[in-house]
mmCIF file of C-alpha atoms in Angstrom:
data_model
loop_
_atom_site.group_PDB
_atom_site.id
_atom_site.type_symbol
_atom_site.label_atom_id
_atom_site.label_comp_id
_atom_site.label_asym_id
_atom_site.label_seq_id
_atom_site.Cartn_x
_atom_site.Cartn_y
_atom_site.Cartn_z
ATOM 1 C CA MET A 30 139.150 172.858 143.171
ATOM 2 C CA ASP A 31 137.558 169.985 145.201
ATOM 3 C CA GLU A 32 134.281 171.007 146.411
ATOM 4 C CA LEU A 33 131.912 168.230 145.417
ATOM 5 C CA THR A 34 133.932 165.817 146.426
ATOM 6 C CA GLY A 35 132.019 163.100 147.985
ATOM 7 C CA LYS A 36 129.050 164.014 146.847
ATOM 8 C CA VAL A 37 126.936 162.103 143.713
ATOM 9 C CA ALA A 38 125.213 163.793 141.320
ATOM 10 C CA ILE A 39 122.746 162.840 138.621
ATOM 11 C CA VAL A 40 122.101 165.038 135.304
ATOM 12 C CA THR A 41 119.417 163.812 132.934
ATOM 13 C CA GLY A 42 119.840 164.742 129.014
ATOM 14 C CA ALA A 43 124.022 164.670 129.840
ATOM 15 C CA GLY A 44 124.771 163.243 126.345
ATOM 16 C CA ARG A 45 125.723 166.071 124.448
ATOM 17 C CA ASN A 46 125.349 169.922 124.462
ATOM 18 C CA ILE A 47 124.435 171.400 127.927
ATOM 19 C CA GLY A 48 123.649 168.775 129.626
ATOM 20 C CA ARG A 49 127.337 167.001 129.127
ATOM 21 C CA ALA A 50 128.570 170.828 129.928
ATOM 22 C CA ILE A 51 127.300 170.379 133.606
ATOM 23 C CA ALA A 52 128.364 166.639 134.426
ATOM 24 C CA LEU A 53 132.157 167.685 133.265
ATOM 25 C CA ALA A 54 131.487 170.672 135.429
ATOM 26 C CA LEU A 55 130.207 168.954 139.118
ATOM 27 C CA ALA A 56 133.233 166.094 137.891
ATOM 28 C CA GLU A 57 135.903 168.918 138.412
ATOM 29 C CA GLY A 58 134.521 169.773 141.235
ATOM 30 C CA GLY A 59 134.724 166.275 142.575
ATOM 31 C CA ALA A 60 131.173 164.698 142.243
ATOM 32 C CA SER A 61 130.474 161.362 140.797
ATOM 33 C CA ILE A 62 128.304 161.220 138.245
ATOM 34 C CA VAL A 63 125.651 159.147 136.439
ATOM 35 C CA VAL A 64 125.055 160.128 133.161
ATOM 36 C CA ASN A 65 121.573 160.001 132.119
ATOM 37 C CA ALA A 66 120.084 159.724 128.485
ATOM 38 C CA ARG A 67 116.744 158.860 126.435
ATOM 39 C CA THR A 68 118.313 156.747 123.730
ATOM 40 C CA ASN A 69 121.547 157.265 122.881
ATOM 41 C CA ARG A 70 123.923 155.255 124.643
ATOM 42 C CA ALA A 71 127.027 155.937 122.411
ATOM 43 C CA GLU A 72 127.105 159.715 123.851
ATOM 44 C CA ALA A 73 126.042 159.323 127.153
ATOM 45 C CA GLU A 74 129.127 156.787 126.907
ATOM 46 C CA ALA A 75 131.279 158.930 125.389
ATOM 47 C CA ALA A 76 130.529 161.568 127.982
ATOM 48 C CA ALA A 77 130.875 158.872 131.208
ATOM 49 C CA ARG A 78 135.027 158.474 129.794
ATOM 50 C CA GLU A 79 135.302 162.141 129.528
ATOM 51 C CA ILE A 80 134.406 162.229 132.972
ATOM 52 C CA GLU A 81 136.489 159.251 133.903
ATOM 53 C CA THR A 82 139.895 160.847 133.030
ATOM 54 C CA LEU A 83 138.821 163.712 135.622
ATOM 55 C CA GLY A 84 139.543 161.209 138.606
ATOM 56 C CA VAL A 85 136.308 160.133 139.096
ATOM 57 C CA LYS A 86 133.282 157.734 138.878
ATOM 58 C CA THR A 87 130.377 157.440 136.546
ATOM 59 C CA LEU A 88 127.454 155.229 135.903
ATOM 60 C CA VAL A 89 125.430 155.358 132.676
ATOM 61 C CA HIS A 90 121.705 155.049 132.824
ATOM 62 C CA ILE A 91 119.809 154.854 129.374
ATOM 63 C CA GLY A 92 115.900 155.939 129.885
ATOM 64 C CA ASP A 93 113.565 158.356 129.652
ATOM 65 C CA VAL A 94 112.604 160.868 132.434
ATOM 66 C CA ALA A 95 109.043 160.847 130.874
ATOM 67 C CA ASP A 96 108.564 157.193 132.095
ATOM 68 C CA PRO A 97 108.519 156.874 136.227
ATOM 69 C CA LYS A 98 109.477 153.177 135.930
ATOM 70 C CA ALA A 99 113.009 154.034 134.320
ATOM 71 C CA VAL A 100 113.536 157.001 136.426
ATOM 72 C CA GLN A 101 113.162 155.425 139.881
ATOM 73 C CA ALA A 102 115.226 152.677 138.224
ATOM 74 C CA MET A 103 117.844 155.341 138.108
ATOM 75 C CA ALA A 104 117.727 156.605 141.264
ATOM 76 C CA GLU A 105 117.931 153.354 142.841
ATOM 77 C CA ALA A 106 121.180 152.234 140.637
ATOM 78 C CA ALA A 107 122.408 155.573 141.958
ATOM 79 C CA VAL A 108 122.202 155.077 145.287
ATOM 80 C CA THR A 109 122.836 151.441 145.274
ATOM 81 C CA GLN A 110 126.351 152.001 142.969
ATOM 82 C CA PHE A 111 127.779 155.473 145.416
ATOM 83 C CA GLY A 112 125.405 154.886 148.530
ATOM 84 C CA ARG A 113 124.413 158.392 148.064
ATOM 85 C CA LEU A 114 122.931 160.799 146.270
ATOM 86 C CA ASP A 115 123.191 164.607 146.612
ATOM 87 C CA ILE A 116 122.113 166.575 143.342
ATOM 88 C CA LEU A 117 119.827 166.128 140.693
ATOM 89 C CA VAL A 118 120.069 168.387 137.782
ATOM 90 C CA ASN A 119 116.690 168.097 135.446
ATOM 91 C CA ASN A 120 118.038 169.562 132.018
ATOM 92 C CA ALA A 121 116.607 166.884 129.921
ATOM 93 C CA ALA A 122 114.160 168.547 127.391
ATOM 94 C CA LEU A 123 112.626 168.399 123.890
ATOM 95 C CA ARG A 124 112.537 171.492 121.450
ATOM 96 C CA ARG A 125 110.156 171.474 119.159
ATOM 97 C CA GLU A 126 109.061 174.426 116.726
ATOM 98 C CA LYS A 127 105.281 174.142 115.137
ATOM 99 C CA PRO A 128 102.366 177.001 114.968
ATOM 100 C CA PHE A 129 99.802 176.743 117.890
ATOM 101 C CA ALA A 130 97.026 176.376 114.926
ATOM 102 C CA GLU A 131 99.102 173.453 113.447
ATOM 103 C CA MET A 132 99.451 171.612 116.365
ATOM 104 C CA ASP A 133 98.345 168.539 118.196
ATOM 105 C CA TYR A 134 97.755 167.532 121.621
ATOM 106 C CA ALA A 135 100.168 165.087 121.006
ATOM 107 C CA GLU A 136 102.488 167.072 120.559
ATOM 108 C CA TRP A 137 101.429 169.310 122.899
ATOM 109 C CA ARG A 138 101.967 166.492 125.482
ATOM 110 C CA GLU A 139 105.300 164.977 124.334
ATOM 111 C CA ILE A 140 107.193 168.454 125.213
ATOM 112 C CA LEU A 141 105.707 168.569 128.567
ATOM 113 C CA ASP A 142 106.055 164.810 129.310
ATOM 114 C CA VAL A 143 109.602 165.409 128.939
ATOM 115 C CA THR A 144 110.533 168.962 130.223
ATOM 116 C CA LEU A 145 107.953 169.425 133.195
ATOM 117 C CA ASP A 146 106.802 165.943 133.678
ATOM 118 C CA GLY A 147 110.386 164.602 133.678
ATOM 119 C CA ALA A 148 111.553 166.879 136.301
ATOM 120 C CA PHE A 149 108.645 165.737 138.224
ATOM 121 C CA HIS A 150 109.223 162.220 137.898
ATOM 122 C CA CYS A 151 112.780 162.407 139.073
ATOM 123 C CA THR A 152 112.499 164.722 141.839
ATOM 124 C CA LYS A 153 110.353 162.049 142.834
ATOM 125 C CA ALA A 154 112.460 159.422 142.727
ATOM 126 C CA CYS A 155 115.221 160.943 143.672
ATOM 127 C CA LEU A 156 113.725 162.469 147.166
ATOM 128 C CA PRO A 157 113.891 160.132 149.605
ATOM 129 C CA ALA A 158 118.403 159.682 148.675
ATOM 130 C CA LEU A 159 118.104 163.746 148.912
ATOM 131 C CA ARG A 160 116.865 164.069 152.207
ATOM 132 C CA THR A 161 119.409 161.098 153.703
ATOM 133 C CA SER A 162 122.201 163.708 152.254
ATOM 134 C CA GLY A 163 121.820 166.270 154.495
ATOM 135 C CA ALA A 164 122.614 168.859 151.683
ATOM 136 C CA GLY A 165 120.604 168.260 149.111
ATOM 137 C CA THR A 166 120.679 170.610 145.849
ATOM 138 C CA ILE A 167 117.812 170.596 142.817
ATOM 139 C CA VAL A 168 118.878 172.352 139.427
ATOM 140 C CA ASN A 169 116.574 172.960 137.297
ATOM 141 C CA ILE A 170 116.958 174.095 133.492
ATOM 142 C CA GLY A 171 114.828 176.693 132.261
ATOM 143 C CA GLY A 172 115.106 178.727 129.107
ATOM 144 C CA LEU A 173 114.576 182.347 127.912
ATOM 145 C CA SER A 174 111.669 181.793 126.185
ATOM 146 C CA ALA A 175 109.433 181.211 129.036
ATOM 147 C CA HIS A 176 110.338 184.814 130.145
ATOM 148 C CA THR A 177 110.208 186.252 126.404
ATOM 149 C CA GLY A 178 107.596 184.094 124.832
ATOM 150 C CA ALA A 179 108.051 183.011 120.944
ATOM 151 C CA ALA A 180 106.604 182.078 118.077
ATOM 152 C CA ASN A 181 105.890 178.882 117.396
ATOM 153 C CA ARG A 182 106.679 176.973 120.689
ATOM 154 C CA ALA A 183 103.561 177.291 123.072
ATOM 155 C CA HIS A 184 104.734 174.008 123.971
ATOM 156 C CA VAL A 185 108.261 174.517 125.190
ATOM 157 C CA VAL A 186 107.438 177.982 126.457
ATOM 158 C CA THR A 187 104.354 176.673 128.364
ATOM 159 C CA ALA A 188 106.954 173.729 129.882
ATOM 160 C CA LYS A 189 109.556 175.685 130.460
ATOM 161 C CA ALA A 190 107.571 178.135 132.756
ATOM 162 C CA GLY A 191 106.262 175.295 134.521
ATOM 163 C CA ILE A 192 110.036 174.972 135.433
ATOM 164 C CA ILE A 193 110.274 178.093 136.996
ATOM 165 C CA GLY A 194 106.853 177.451 138.875
ATOM 166 C CA LEU A 195 107.887 174.119 140.279
ATOM 167 C CA THR A 196 110.979 175.536 141.249
ATOM 168 C CA ARG A 197 109.981 178.243 143.748
ATOM 169 C CA ALA A 198 106.856 175.694 144.585
ATOM 170 C CA LEU A 199 109.785 172.934 146.063
ATOM 171 C CA ALA A 200 111.949 175.445 147.479
ATOM 172 C CA HIS A 201 109.044 175.979 149.674
ATOM 173 C CA ASP A 202 108.112 172.238 149.760
ATOM 174 C CA LEU A 203 111.645 170.913 150.808
ATOM 175 C CA ALA A 204 113.801 173.851 152.494
ATOM 176 C CA SER A 205 112.937 172.324 155.878
ATOM 177 C CA ASP A 206 114.530 168.946 154.752
ATOM 178 C CA GLY A 207 118.178 171.097 153.932
ATOM 179 C CA ILE A 208 117.381 170.673 150.129
ATOM 180 C CA THR A 209 117.864 173.897 147.639
ATOM 181 C CA VAL A 210 115.661 173.914 144.318
ATOM 182 C CA ASN A 211 116.976 176.779 142.292
ATOM 183 C CA CYS A 212 116.764 177.113 138.414
ATOM 184 C CA VAL A 213 119.844 178.177 135.747
ATOM 185 C CA VAL A 214 117.805 179.698 132.480
ATOM 186 C CA PRO A 215 120.194 179.712 129.468
ATOM 187 C CA GLY A 216 120.167 182.750 126.852
ATOM 188 C CA LEU A 217 121.495 182.306 123.449
ATOM 189 C CA ILE A 218 124.182 179.270 123.940
ATOM 190 C CA GLY A 219 126.011 178.268 121.200
ATOM 191 C CA THR A 220 124.974 174.422 120.278
ATOM 192 C CA PRO A 221 125.331 172.217 117.456
ATOM 193 C CA ARG A 222 121.584 171.904 115.858
ATOM 194 C CA PRO A 223 120.820 168.998 113.673
ATOM 195 C CA LYS A 224 121.462 169.018 110.400
ATOM 196 C CA GLY A 225 119.171 171.257 107.835
ATOM 197 C CA LYS A 226 117.564 172.410 111.331
ATOM 198 C CA PRO A 227 117.404 176.208 111.159
ATOM 199 C CA GLU A 228 118.125 178.196 113.320
ATOM 200 C CA PRO A 229 114.768 179.257 115.959
ATOM 201 C CA ALA A 230 113.069 182.316 115.245
ATOM 202 C CA HIS A 231 113.308 183.752 119.104
ATOM 203 C CA HIS A 232 116.987 183.737 118.997
ATOM 204 C CA LEU A 233 117.434 186.261 115.971
ATOM 205 C CA THR A 234 114.898 188.747 117.794
ATOM 206 C CA HIS A 235 117.330 188.480 120.730
ATOM 207 C CA GLN A 236 120.359 190.437 121.477
ATOM 208 C CA THR A 237 122.926 189.746 123.765
ATOM 209 C CA ILE A 238 124.610 192.934 125.224
ATOM 210 C CA THR A 239 127.945 190.965 125.720
ATOM 211 C CA GLY A 240 128.213 191.030 121.970
ATOM 212 C CA GLU A 241 128.775 187.465 122.306
ATOM 213 C CA ARG A 242 126.865 183.706 122.499
ATOM 214 C CA GLY A 243 127.226 181.580 125.447
ATOM 215 C CA LYS A 244 128.943 178.215 125.560
ATOM 216 C CA PRO A 245 127.184 175.318 127.224
ATOM 217 C CA GLU A 246 130.292 175.582 129.946
ATOM 218 C CA ASP A 247 128.805 179.266 130.776
ATOM 219 C CA VAL A 248 125.190 177.923 131.895
ATOM 220 C CA ALA A 249 127.453 174.487 133.772
ATOM 221 C CA ALA A 250 129.452 176.967 135.458
ATOM 222 C CA ALA A 251 126.099 178.807 137.003
ATOM 223 C CA VAL A 252 125.202 174.971 137.930
ATOM 224 C CA ARG A 253 128.487 174.335 139.665
ATOM 225 C CA PHE A 254 127.833 177.067 141.966
ATOM 226 C CA LEU A 255 124.538 176.552 142.361
ATOM 227 C CA CYS A 256 125.486 172.698 143.912
ATOM 228 C CA SER A 257 128.537 174.030 145.957
ATOM 229 C CA PRO A 258 128.616 174.917 149.653
ATOM 230 C CA GLY A 259 128.686 178.185 149.319
ATOM 231 C CA ALA A 260 125.409 178.586 147.663
ATOM 232 C CA ARG A 261 123.509 176.932 150.649
ATOM 233 C CA TYR A 262 121.489 180.472 151.293
ATOM 234 C CA ILE A 263 120.281 180.212 147.824
ATOM 235 C CA THR A 264 116.898 178.860 146.729
ATOM 236 C CA GLY A 265 114.123 179.432 144.845
ATOM 237 C CA GLN A 266 115.580 181.551 142.180
ATOM 238 C CA ALA A 267 115.767 181.827 138.694
ATOM 239 C CA ILE A 268 119.350 182.598 137.537
ATOM 240 C CA HIS A 269 119.737 184.080 134.111
ATOM 241 C CA ALA A 270 123.065 182.629 132.182
ATOM 242 C CA ASN A 271 121.937 184.984 128.647
ATOM 243 C CA GLY A 272 125.379 187.529 128.315
ATOM 244 C CA GLY A 273 122.203 190.297 128.943
ATOM 245 C CA ALA A 274 120.206 189.234 126.410
ATOM 246 C CA TYR A 275 116.753 189.516 128.505
ATOM 247 C CA LEU A 276 117.116 192.131 132.065
ATOM 248 C CA GLY A 277 113.720 190.972 133.628
ATOM 249 C CA ALA A 278 113.413 188.842 137.125
#
């Protein structure tokens, strides 16, 4: 399928796991991809090489989404390289676990700076080009714990809950510009964990009704649909990809 041919997408945190799967899914639809990673150039370039095998163009941009100057440079590089920008996927996030009583403000801010403020910076920097697109799309990546809560993750839960609020607010603000804004909320997705890191406690309290965990590609498929011409009437929504682990709104 080539429903995204001629489109250009920025995917933040695209070097691994869900971000990489999203970048590949959009490329399979025909979009050119800006692969963003915070520091790991090797991962980003490996993802870009895989994307290029699909016959689309890529650009690797290393930069921290918490840094507005780095984000502005990324948006400008995308437009300079490809002449346009149509899709922004705010995927970059940090995952940490710590009891609230032991958490200091720097640890709290680190999560919000990347996950929530990063989405703010990226949207602000990309907005002029998305307006010019005429059919711009923003997809934010949420988190199941924002809807259920989770122990030892006050910072992560708060940041991801903020992403839902930002999605709904921007859907109103940007509708007149022809920009849709939605959120895809992954559930229990099987992604590699850092060596020596145990399974998060909140994963053990949720069960899917499908009887299995999802794959990054399951999340990516939802993102690709929301970026397609067939999803132009969908905006302000939180779309859950969780195998039935959470059935709330």
